[in-house]
mmCIF file with all atom_site columns, C-alpha atoms in Angstrom:
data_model
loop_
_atom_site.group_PDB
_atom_site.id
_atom_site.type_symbol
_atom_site.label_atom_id
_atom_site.label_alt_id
_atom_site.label_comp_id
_atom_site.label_asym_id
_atom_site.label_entity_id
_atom_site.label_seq_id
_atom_site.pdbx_PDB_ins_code
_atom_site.Cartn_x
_atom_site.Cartn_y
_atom_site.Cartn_z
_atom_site.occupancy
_atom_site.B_iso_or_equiv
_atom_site.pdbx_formal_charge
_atom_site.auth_seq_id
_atom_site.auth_comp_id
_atom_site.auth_asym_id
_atom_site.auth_atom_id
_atom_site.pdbx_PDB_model_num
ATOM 1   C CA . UNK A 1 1   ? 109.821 90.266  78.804  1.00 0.00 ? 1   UNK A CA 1
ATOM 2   C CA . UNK A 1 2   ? 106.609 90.461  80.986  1.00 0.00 ? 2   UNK A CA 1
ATOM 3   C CA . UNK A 1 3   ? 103.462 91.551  79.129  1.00 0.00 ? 3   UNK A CA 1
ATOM 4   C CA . UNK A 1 4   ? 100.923 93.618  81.326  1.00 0.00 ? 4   UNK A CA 1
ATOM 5   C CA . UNK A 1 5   ? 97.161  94.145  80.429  1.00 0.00 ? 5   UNK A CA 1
ATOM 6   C CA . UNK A 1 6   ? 96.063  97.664  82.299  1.00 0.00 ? 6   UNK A CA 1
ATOM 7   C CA . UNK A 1 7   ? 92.620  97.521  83.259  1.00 0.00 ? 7   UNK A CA 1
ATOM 8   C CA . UNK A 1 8   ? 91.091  100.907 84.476  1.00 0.00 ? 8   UNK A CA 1
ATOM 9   C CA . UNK A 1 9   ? 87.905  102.902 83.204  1.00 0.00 ? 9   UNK A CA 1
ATOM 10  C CA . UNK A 1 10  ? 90.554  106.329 83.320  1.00 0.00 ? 10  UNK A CA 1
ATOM 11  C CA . UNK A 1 11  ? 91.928  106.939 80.756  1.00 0.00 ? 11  UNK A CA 1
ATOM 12  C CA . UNK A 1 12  ? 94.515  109.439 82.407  1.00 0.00 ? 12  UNK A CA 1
ATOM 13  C CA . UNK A 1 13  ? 95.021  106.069 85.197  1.00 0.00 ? 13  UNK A CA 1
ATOM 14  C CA . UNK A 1 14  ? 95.640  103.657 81.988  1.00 0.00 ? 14  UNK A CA 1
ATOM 15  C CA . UNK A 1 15  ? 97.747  106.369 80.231  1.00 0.00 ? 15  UNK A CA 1
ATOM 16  C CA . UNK A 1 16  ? 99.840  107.037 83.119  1.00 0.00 ? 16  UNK A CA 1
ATOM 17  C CA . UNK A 1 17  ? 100.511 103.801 84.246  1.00 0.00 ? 17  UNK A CA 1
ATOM 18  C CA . UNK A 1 18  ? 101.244 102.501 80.508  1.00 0.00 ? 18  UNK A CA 1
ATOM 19  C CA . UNK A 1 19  ? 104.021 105.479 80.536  1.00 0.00 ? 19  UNK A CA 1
ATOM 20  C CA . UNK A 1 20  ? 105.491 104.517 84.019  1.00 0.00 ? 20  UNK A CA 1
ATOM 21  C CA . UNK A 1 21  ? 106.144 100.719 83.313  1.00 0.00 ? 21  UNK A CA 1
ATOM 22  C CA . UNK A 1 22  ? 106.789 101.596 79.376  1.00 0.00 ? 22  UNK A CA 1
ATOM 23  C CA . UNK A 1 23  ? 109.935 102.668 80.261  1.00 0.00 ? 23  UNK A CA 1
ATOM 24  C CA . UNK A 1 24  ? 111.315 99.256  82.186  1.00 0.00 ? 24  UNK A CA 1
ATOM 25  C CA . UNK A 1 25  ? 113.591 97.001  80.260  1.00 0.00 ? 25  UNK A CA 1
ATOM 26  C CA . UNK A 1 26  ? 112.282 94.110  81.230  1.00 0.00 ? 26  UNK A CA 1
ATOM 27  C CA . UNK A 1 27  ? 107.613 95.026  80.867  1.00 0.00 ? 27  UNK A CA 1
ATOM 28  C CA . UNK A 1 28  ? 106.131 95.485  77.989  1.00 0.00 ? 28  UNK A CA 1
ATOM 29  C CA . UNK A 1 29  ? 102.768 96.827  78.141  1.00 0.00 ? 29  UNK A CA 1
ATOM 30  C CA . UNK A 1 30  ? 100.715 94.608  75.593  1.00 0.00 ? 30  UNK A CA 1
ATOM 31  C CA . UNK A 1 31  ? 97.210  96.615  75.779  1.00 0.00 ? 31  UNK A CA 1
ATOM 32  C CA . UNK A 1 32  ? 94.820  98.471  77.726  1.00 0.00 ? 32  UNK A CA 1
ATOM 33  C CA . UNK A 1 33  ? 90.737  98.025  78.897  1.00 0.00 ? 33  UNK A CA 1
ATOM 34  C CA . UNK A 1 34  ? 88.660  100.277 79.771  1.00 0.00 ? 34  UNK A CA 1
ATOM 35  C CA . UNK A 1 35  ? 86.434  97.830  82.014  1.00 0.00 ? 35  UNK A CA 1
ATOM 36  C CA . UNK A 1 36  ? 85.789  94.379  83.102  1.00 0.00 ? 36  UNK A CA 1
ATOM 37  C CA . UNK A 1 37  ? 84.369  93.226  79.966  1.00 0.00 ? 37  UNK A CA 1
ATOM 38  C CA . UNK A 1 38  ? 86.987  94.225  77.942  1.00 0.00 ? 38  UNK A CA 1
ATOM 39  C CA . UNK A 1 39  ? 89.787  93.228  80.112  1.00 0.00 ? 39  UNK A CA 1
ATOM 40  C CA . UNK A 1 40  ? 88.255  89.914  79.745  1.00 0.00 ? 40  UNK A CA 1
ATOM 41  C CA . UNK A 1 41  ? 88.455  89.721  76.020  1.00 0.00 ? 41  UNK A CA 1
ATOM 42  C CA . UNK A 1 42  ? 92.186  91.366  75.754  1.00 0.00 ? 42  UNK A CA 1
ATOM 43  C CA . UNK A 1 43  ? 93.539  88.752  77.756  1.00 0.00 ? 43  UNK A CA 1
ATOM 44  C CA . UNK A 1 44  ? 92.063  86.048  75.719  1.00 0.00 ? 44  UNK A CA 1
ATOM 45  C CA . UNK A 1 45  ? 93.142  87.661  72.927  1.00 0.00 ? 45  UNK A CA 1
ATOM 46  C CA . UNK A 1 46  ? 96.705  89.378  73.825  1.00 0.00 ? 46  UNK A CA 1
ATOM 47  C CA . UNK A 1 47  ? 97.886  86.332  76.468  1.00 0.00 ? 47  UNK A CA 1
ATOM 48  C CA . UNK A 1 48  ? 99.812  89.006  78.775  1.00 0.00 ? 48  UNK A CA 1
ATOM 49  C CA . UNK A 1 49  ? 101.129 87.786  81.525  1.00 0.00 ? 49  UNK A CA 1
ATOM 50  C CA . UNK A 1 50  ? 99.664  89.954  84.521  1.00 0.00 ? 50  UNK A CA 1
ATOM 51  C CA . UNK A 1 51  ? 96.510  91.905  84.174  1.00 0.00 ? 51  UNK A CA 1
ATOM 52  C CA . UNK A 1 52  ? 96.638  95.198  86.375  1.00 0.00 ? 52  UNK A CA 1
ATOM 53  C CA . UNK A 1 53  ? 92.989  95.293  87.129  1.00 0.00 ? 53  UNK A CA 1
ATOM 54  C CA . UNK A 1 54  ? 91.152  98.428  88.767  1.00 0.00 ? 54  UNK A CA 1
ATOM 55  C CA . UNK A 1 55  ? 87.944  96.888  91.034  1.00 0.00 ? 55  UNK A CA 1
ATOM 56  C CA . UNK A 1 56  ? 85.492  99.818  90.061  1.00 0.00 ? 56  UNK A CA 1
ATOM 57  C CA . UNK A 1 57  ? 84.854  99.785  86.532  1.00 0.00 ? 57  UNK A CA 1
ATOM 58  C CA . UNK A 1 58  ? 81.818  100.043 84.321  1.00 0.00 ? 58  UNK A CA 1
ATOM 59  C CA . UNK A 1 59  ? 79.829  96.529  82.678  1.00 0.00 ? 59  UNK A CA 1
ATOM 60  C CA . UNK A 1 60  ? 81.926  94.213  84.946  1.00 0.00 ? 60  UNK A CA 1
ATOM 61  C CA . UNK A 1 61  ? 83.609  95.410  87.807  1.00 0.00 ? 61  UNK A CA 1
ATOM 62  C CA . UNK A 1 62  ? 87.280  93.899  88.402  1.00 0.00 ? 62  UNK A CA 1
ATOM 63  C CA . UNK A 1 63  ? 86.019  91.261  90.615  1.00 0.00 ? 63  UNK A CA 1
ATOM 64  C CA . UNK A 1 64  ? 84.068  89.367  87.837  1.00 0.00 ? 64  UNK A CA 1
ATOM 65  C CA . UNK A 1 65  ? 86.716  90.290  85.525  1.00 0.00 ? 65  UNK A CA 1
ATOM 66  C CA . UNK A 1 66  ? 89.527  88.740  87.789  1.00 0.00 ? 66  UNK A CA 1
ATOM 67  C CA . UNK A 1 67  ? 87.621  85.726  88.541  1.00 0.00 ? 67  UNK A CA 1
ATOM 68  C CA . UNK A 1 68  ? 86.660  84.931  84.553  1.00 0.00 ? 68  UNK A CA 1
ATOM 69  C CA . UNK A 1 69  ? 89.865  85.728  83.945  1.00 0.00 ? 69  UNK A CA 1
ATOM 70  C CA . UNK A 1 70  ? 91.641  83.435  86.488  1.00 0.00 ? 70  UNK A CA 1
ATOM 71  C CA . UNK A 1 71  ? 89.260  80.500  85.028  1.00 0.00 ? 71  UNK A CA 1
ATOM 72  C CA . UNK A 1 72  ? 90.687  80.528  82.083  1.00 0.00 ? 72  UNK A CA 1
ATOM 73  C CA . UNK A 1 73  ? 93.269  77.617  81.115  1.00 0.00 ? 73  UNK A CA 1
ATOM 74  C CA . UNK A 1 74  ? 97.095  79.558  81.563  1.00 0.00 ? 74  UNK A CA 1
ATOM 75  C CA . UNK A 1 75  ? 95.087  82.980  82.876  1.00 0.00 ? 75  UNK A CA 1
ATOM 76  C CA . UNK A 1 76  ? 97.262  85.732  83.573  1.00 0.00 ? 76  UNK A CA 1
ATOM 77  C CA . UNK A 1 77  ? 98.023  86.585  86.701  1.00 0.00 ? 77  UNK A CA 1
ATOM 78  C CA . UNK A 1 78  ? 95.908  89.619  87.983  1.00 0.00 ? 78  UNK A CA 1
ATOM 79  C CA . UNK A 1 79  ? 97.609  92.636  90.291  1.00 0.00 ? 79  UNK A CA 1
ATOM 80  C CA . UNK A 1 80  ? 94.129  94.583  91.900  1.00 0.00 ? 80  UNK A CA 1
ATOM 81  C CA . UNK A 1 81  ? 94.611  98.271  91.984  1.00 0.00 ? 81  UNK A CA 1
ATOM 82  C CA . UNK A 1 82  ? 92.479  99.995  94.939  1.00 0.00 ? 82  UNK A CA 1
ATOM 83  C CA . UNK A 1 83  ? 92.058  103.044 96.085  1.00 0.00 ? 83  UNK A CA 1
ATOM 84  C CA . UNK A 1 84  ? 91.647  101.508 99.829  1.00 0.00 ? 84  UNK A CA 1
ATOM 85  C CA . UNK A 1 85  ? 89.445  103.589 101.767 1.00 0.00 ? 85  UNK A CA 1
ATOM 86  C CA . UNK A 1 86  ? 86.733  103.023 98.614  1.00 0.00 ? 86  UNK A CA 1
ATOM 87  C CA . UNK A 1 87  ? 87.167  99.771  97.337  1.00 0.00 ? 87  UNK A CA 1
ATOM 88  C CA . UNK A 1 88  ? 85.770  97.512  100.052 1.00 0.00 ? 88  UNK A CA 1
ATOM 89  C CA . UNK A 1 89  ? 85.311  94.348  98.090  1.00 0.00 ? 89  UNK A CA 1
ATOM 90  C CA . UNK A 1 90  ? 89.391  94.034  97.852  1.00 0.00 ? 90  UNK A CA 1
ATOM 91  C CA . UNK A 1 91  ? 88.754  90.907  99.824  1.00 0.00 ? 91  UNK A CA 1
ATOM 92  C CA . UNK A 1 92  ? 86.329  89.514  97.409  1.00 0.00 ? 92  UNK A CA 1
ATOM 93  C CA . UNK A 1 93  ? 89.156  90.074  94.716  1.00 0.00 ? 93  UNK A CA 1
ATOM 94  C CA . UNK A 1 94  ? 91.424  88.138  96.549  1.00 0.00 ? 94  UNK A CA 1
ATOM 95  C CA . UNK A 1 95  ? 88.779  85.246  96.726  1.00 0.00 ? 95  UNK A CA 1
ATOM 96  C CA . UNK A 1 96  ? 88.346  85.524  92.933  1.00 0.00 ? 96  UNK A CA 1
ATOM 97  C CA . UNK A 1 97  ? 92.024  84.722  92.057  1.00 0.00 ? 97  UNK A CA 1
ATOM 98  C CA . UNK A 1 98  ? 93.976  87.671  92.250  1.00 0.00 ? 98  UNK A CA 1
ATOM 99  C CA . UNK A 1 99  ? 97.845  87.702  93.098  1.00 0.00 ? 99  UNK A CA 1
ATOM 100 C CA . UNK A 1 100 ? 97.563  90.641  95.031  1.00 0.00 ? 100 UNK A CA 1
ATOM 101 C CA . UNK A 1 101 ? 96.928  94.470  95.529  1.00 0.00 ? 101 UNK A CA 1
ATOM 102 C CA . UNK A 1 102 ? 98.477  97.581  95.283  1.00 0.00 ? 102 UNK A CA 1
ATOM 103 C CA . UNK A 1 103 ? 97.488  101.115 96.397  1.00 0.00 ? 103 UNK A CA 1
ATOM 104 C CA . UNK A 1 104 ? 97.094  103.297 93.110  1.00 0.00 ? 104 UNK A CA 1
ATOM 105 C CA . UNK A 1 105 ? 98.708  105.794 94.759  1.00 0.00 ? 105 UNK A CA 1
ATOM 106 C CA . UNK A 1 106 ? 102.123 103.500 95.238  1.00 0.00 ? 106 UNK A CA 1
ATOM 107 C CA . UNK A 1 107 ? 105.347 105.128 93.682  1.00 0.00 ? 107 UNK A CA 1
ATOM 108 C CA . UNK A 1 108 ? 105.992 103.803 89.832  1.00 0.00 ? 108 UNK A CA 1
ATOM 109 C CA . UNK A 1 109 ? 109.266 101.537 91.550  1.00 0.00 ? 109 UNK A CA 1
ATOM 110 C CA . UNK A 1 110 ? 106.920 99.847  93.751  1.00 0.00 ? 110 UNK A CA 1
ATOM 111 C CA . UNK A 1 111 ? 104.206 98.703  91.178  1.00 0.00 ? 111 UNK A CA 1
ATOM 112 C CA . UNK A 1 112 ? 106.875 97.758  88.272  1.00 0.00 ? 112 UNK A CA 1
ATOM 113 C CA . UNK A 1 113 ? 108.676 95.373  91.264  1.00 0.00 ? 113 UNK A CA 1
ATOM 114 C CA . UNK A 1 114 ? 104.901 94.358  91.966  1.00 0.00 ? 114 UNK A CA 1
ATOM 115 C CA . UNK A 1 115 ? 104.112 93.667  88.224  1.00 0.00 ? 115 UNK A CA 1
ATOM 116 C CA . UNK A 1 116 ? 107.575 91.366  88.061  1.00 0.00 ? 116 UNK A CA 1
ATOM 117 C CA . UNK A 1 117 ? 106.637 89.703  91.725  1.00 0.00 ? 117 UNK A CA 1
ATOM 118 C CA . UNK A 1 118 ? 102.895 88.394  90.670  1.00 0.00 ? 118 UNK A CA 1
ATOM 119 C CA . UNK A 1 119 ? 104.444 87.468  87.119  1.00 0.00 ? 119 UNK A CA 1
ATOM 120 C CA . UNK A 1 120 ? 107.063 85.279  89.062  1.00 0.00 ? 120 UNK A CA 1
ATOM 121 C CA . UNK A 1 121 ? 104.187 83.364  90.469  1.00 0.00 ? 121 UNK A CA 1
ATOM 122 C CA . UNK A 1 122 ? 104.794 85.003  94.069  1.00 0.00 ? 122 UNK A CA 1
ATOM 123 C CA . UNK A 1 123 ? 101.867 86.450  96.228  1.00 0.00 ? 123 UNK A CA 1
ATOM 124 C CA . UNK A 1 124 ? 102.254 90.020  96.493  1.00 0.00 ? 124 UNK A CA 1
ATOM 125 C CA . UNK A 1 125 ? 101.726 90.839  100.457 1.00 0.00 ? 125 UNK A CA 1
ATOM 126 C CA . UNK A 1 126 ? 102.214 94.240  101.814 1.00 0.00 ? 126 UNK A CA 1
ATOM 127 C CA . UNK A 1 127 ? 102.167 93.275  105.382 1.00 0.00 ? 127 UNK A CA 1
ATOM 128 C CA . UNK A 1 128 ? 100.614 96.250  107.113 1.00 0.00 ? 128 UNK A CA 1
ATOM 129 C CA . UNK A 1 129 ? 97.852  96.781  103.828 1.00 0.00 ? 129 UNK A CA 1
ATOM 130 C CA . UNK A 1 130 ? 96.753  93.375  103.676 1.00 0.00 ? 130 UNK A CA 1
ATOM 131 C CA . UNK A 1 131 ? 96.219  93.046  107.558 1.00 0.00 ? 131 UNK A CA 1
ATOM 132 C CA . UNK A 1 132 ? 94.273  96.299  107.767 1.00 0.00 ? 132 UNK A CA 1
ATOM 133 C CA . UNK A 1 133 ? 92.318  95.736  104.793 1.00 0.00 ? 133 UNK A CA 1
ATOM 134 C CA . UNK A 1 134 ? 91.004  92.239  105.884 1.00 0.00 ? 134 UNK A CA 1
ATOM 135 C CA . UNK A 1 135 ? 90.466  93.475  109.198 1.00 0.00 ? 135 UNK A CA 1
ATOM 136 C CA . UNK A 1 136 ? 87.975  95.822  108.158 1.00 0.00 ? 136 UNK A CA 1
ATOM 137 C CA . UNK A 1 137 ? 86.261  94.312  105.464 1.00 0.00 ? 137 UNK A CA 1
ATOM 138 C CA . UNK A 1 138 ? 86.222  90.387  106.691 1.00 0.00 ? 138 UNK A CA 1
ATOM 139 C CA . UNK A 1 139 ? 83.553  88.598  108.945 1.00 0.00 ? 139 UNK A CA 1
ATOM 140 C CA . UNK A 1 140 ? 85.141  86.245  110.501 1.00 0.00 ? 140 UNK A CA 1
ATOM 141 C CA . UNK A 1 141 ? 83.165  82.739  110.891 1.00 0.00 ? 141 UNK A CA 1
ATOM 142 C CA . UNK A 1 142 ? 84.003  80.449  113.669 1.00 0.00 ? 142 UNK A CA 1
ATOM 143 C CA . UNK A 1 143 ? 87.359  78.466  113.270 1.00 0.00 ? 143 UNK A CA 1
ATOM 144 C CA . UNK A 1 144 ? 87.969  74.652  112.694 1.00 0.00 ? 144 UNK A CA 1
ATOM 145 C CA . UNK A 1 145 ? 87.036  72.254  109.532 1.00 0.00 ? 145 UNK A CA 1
ATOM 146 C CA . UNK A 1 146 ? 88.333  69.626  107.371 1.00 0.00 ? 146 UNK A CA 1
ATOM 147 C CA . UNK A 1 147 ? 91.215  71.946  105.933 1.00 0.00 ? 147 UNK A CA 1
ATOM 148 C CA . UNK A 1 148 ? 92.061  73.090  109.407 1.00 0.00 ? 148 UNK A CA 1
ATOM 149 C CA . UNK A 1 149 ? 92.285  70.127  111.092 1.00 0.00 ? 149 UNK A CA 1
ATOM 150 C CA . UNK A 1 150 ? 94.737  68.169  108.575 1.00 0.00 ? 150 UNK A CA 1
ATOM 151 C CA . UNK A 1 151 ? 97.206  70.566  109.831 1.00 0.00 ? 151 UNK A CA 1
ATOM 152 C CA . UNK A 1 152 ? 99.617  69.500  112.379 1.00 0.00 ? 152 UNK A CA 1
ATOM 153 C CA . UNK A 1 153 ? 100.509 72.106  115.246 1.00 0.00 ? 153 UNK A CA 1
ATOM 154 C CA . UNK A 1 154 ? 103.618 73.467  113.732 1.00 0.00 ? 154 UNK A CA 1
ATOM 155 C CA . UNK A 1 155 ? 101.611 74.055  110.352 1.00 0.00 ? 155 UNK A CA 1
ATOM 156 C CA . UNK A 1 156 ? 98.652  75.714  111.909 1.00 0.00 ? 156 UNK A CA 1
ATOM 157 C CA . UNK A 1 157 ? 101.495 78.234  113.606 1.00 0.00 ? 157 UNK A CA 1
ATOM 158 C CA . UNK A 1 158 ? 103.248 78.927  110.667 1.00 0.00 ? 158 UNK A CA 1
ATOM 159 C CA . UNK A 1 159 ? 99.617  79.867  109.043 1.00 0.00 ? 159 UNK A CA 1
ATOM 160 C CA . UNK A 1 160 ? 99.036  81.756  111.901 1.00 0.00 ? 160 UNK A CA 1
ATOM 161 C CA . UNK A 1 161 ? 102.249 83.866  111.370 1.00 0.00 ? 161 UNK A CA 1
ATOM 162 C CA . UNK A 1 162 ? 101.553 84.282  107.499 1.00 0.00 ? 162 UNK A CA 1
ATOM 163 C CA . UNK A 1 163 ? 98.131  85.540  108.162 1.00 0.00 ? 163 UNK A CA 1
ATOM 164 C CA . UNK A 1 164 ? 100.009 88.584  110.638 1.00 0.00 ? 164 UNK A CA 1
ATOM 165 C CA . UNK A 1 165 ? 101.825 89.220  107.367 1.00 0.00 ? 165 UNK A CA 1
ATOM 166 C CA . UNK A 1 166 ? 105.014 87.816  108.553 1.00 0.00 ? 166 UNK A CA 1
ATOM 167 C CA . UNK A 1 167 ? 107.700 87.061  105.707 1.00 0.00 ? 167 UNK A CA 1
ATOM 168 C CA . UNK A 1 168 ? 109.449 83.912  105.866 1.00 0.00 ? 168 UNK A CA 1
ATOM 169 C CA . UNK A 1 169 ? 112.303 84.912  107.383 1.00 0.00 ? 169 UNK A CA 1
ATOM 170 C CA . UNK A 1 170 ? 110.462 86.556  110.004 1.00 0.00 ? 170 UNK A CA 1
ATOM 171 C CA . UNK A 1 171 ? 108.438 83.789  110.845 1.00 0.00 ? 171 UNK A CA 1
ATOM 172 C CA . UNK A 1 172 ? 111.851 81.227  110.948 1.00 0.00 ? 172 UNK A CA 1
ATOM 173 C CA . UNK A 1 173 ? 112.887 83.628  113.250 1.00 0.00 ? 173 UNK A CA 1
ATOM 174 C CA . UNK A 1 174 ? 110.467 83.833  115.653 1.00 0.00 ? 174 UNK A CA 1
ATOM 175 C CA . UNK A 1 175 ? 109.943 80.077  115.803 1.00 0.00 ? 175 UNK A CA 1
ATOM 176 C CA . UNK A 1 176 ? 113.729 79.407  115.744 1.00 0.00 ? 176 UNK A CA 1
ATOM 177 C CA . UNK A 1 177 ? 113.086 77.689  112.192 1.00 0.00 ? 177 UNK A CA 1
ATOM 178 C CA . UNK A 1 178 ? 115.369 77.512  109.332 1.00 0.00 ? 178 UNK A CA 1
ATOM 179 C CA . UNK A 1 179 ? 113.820 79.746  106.256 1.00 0.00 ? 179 UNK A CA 1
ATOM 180 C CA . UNK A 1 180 ? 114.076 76.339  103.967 1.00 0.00 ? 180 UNK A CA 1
ATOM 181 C CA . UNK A 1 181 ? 111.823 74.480  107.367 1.00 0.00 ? 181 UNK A CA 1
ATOM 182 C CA . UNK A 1 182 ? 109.212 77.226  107.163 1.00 0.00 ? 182 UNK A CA 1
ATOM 183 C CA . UNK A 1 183 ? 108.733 76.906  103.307 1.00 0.00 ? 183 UNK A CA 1
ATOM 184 C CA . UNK A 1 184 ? 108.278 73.140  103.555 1.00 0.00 ? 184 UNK A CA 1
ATOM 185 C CA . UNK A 1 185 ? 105.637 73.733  106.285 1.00 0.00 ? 185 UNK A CA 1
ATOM 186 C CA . UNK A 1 186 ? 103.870 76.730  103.942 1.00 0.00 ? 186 UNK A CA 1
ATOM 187 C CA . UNK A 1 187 ? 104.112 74.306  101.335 1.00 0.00 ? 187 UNK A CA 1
ATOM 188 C CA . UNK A 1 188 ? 102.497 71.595  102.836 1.00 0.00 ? 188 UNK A CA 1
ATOM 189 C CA . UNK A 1 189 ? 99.552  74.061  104.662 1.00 0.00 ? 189 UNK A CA 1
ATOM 190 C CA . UNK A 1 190 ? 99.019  75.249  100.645 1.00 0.00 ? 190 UNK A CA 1
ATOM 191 C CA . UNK A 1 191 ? 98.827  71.674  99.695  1.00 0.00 ? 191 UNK A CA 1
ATOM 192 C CA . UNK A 1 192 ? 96.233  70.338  102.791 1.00 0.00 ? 192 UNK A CA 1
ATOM 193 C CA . UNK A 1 193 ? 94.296  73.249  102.427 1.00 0.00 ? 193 UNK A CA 1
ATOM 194 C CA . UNK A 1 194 ? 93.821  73.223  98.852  1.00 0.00 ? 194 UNK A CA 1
ATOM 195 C CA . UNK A 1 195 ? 95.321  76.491  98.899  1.00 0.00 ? 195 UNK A CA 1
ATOM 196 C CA . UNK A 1 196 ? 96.734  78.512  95.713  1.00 0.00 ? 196 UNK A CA 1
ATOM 197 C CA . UNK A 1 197 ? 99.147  80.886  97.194  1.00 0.00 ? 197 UNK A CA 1
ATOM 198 C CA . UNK A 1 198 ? 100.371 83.115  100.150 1.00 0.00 ? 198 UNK A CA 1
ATOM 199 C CA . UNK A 1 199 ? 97.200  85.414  99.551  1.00 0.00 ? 199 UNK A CA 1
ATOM 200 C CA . UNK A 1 200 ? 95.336  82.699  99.781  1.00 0.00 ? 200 UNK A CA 1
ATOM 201 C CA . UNK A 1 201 ? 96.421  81.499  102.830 1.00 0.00 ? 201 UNK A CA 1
ATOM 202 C CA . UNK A 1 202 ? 96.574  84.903  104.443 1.00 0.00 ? 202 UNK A CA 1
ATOM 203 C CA . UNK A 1 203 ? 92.345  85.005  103.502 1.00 0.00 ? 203 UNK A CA 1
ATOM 204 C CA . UNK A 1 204 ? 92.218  81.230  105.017 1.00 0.00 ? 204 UNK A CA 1
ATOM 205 C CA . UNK A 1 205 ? 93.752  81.987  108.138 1.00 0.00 ? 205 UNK A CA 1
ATOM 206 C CA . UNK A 1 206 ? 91.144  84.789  108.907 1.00 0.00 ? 206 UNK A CA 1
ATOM 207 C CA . UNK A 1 207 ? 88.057  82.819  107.987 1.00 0.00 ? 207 UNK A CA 1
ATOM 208 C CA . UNK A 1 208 ? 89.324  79.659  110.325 1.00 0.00 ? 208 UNK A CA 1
ATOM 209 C CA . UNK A 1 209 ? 90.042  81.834  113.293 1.00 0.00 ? 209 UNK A CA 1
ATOM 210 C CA . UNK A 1 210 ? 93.817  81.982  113.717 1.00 0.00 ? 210 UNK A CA 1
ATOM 211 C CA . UNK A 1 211 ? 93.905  85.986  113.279 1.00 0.00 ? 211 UNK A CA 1
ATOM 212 C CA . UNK A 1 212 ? 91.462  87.589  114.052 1.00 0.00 ? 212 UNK A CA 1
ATOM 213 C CA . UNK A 1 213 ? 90.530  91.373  113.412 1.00 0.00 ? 213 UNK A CA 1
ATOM 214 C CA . UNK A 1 214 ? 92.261  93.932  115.359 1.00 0.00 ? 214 UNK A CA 1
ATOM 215 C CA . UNK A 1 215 ? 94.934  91.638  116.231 1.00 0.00 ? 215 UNK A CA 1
ATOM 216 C CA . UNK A 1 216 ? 98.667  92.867  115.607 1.00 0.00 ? 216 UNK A CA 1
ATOM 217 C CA . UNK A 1 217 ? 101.659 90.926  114.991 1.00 0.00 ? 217 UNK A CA 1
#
């Protein structure tokens, strides 16, 4: 059974969303928040498993919440909820720990399959969202560094690829790679870089350069 934590300042958002996964056999919605602060304290106290955190919420705002929650020894993994077009520090989410994002608007199948992806300890990466919403919220610095550099060539592609929001399949294909070949390399980019996921590396491959706003796949 996954346990979810719902963090929104709605009421009719925490209410709704409670219903929708409510009903799947396998989630079990262990409590609600109605901001940062409290989502904080619930998952200290009610050790769910994800936290669905909104990002605009009164006291803390679900950046701060995400990252004090993420800090904590065995922290739930966190599942942002945005709006999109409003919630420009999405990115800054992502750099605080979170698994992933979702569009609030999404259809209930789509965020219960989201809820048991980020529980599984999988990056949640909606190819087309997470390009665009990078693209328009991220600076990108020059690339190169330490991280970069301990990459070999066939690393540094396959973090290219993942940061066009290529799947693994996808990317074995275009590099005429077995899917097993491309996880080692992921693996081993995750590892180098000191990297915690495939969100994570999506974030890194923007800020050294690889991808670069406006670019498509």
């Amino acid at each position: 059974m996954i346990r979810v934590l719902i963090a929104d300042d709605h009421a009719l958002a925490r209410s709704g969303l409670s219903a929708m996964l409510g009903v799947q056999p396998d989630i079990e919605v262990a409590g609600t928040a109605g901001d940062g602060a409290e989502a904080v304290a619930q998952a200290r106290l009610l050790r769910p498993d994800v936290v669905l955190m909104d990002v605009r919420m009164p006291r803390m705002d679900g950046i701060e919440a995400t990252r004090r929650v993420r800090a904590e020894p065995g922290g739930p993994a966190v599942l942002v909820l945005t709006t999109f077009d409003l919630d420009q520090y999405v990115y800054e989410a992502l750099r605080a720990g979170a698994g992933g994002f979702l569009l609030k608007d999404a259809p209930p199948g789509q965020i219960a399959e989201a809820v048991r992806t980020v529980a599984a300890g999988q990056a949640l990466l909606a190819p087309a969202v997470t390009r665009r919403l990078i693209e328009r919220f991220l600076s990108v610095p020059p690339g190169g560094g330490t991280a970069l550099e301990r990459l070999t060539a066939r690393e540094r592609e396959v973090l290219e690829h993942v940061g066009r929001g290529r799947s693994n399949a996808e990317i074995a294909e275009v590099l005429h790679l077995s899917e097993a070949t491309v996880k080692t390399h992921l693996s081993r980019v995750l590892t180098k870089a000191g990297l915690r996921d495939r969100v994570a590396a999506v974030v890194f491959a923007y800020e050294q350069g690889l991808v670069r706003a406006g670019e498509t796949g």
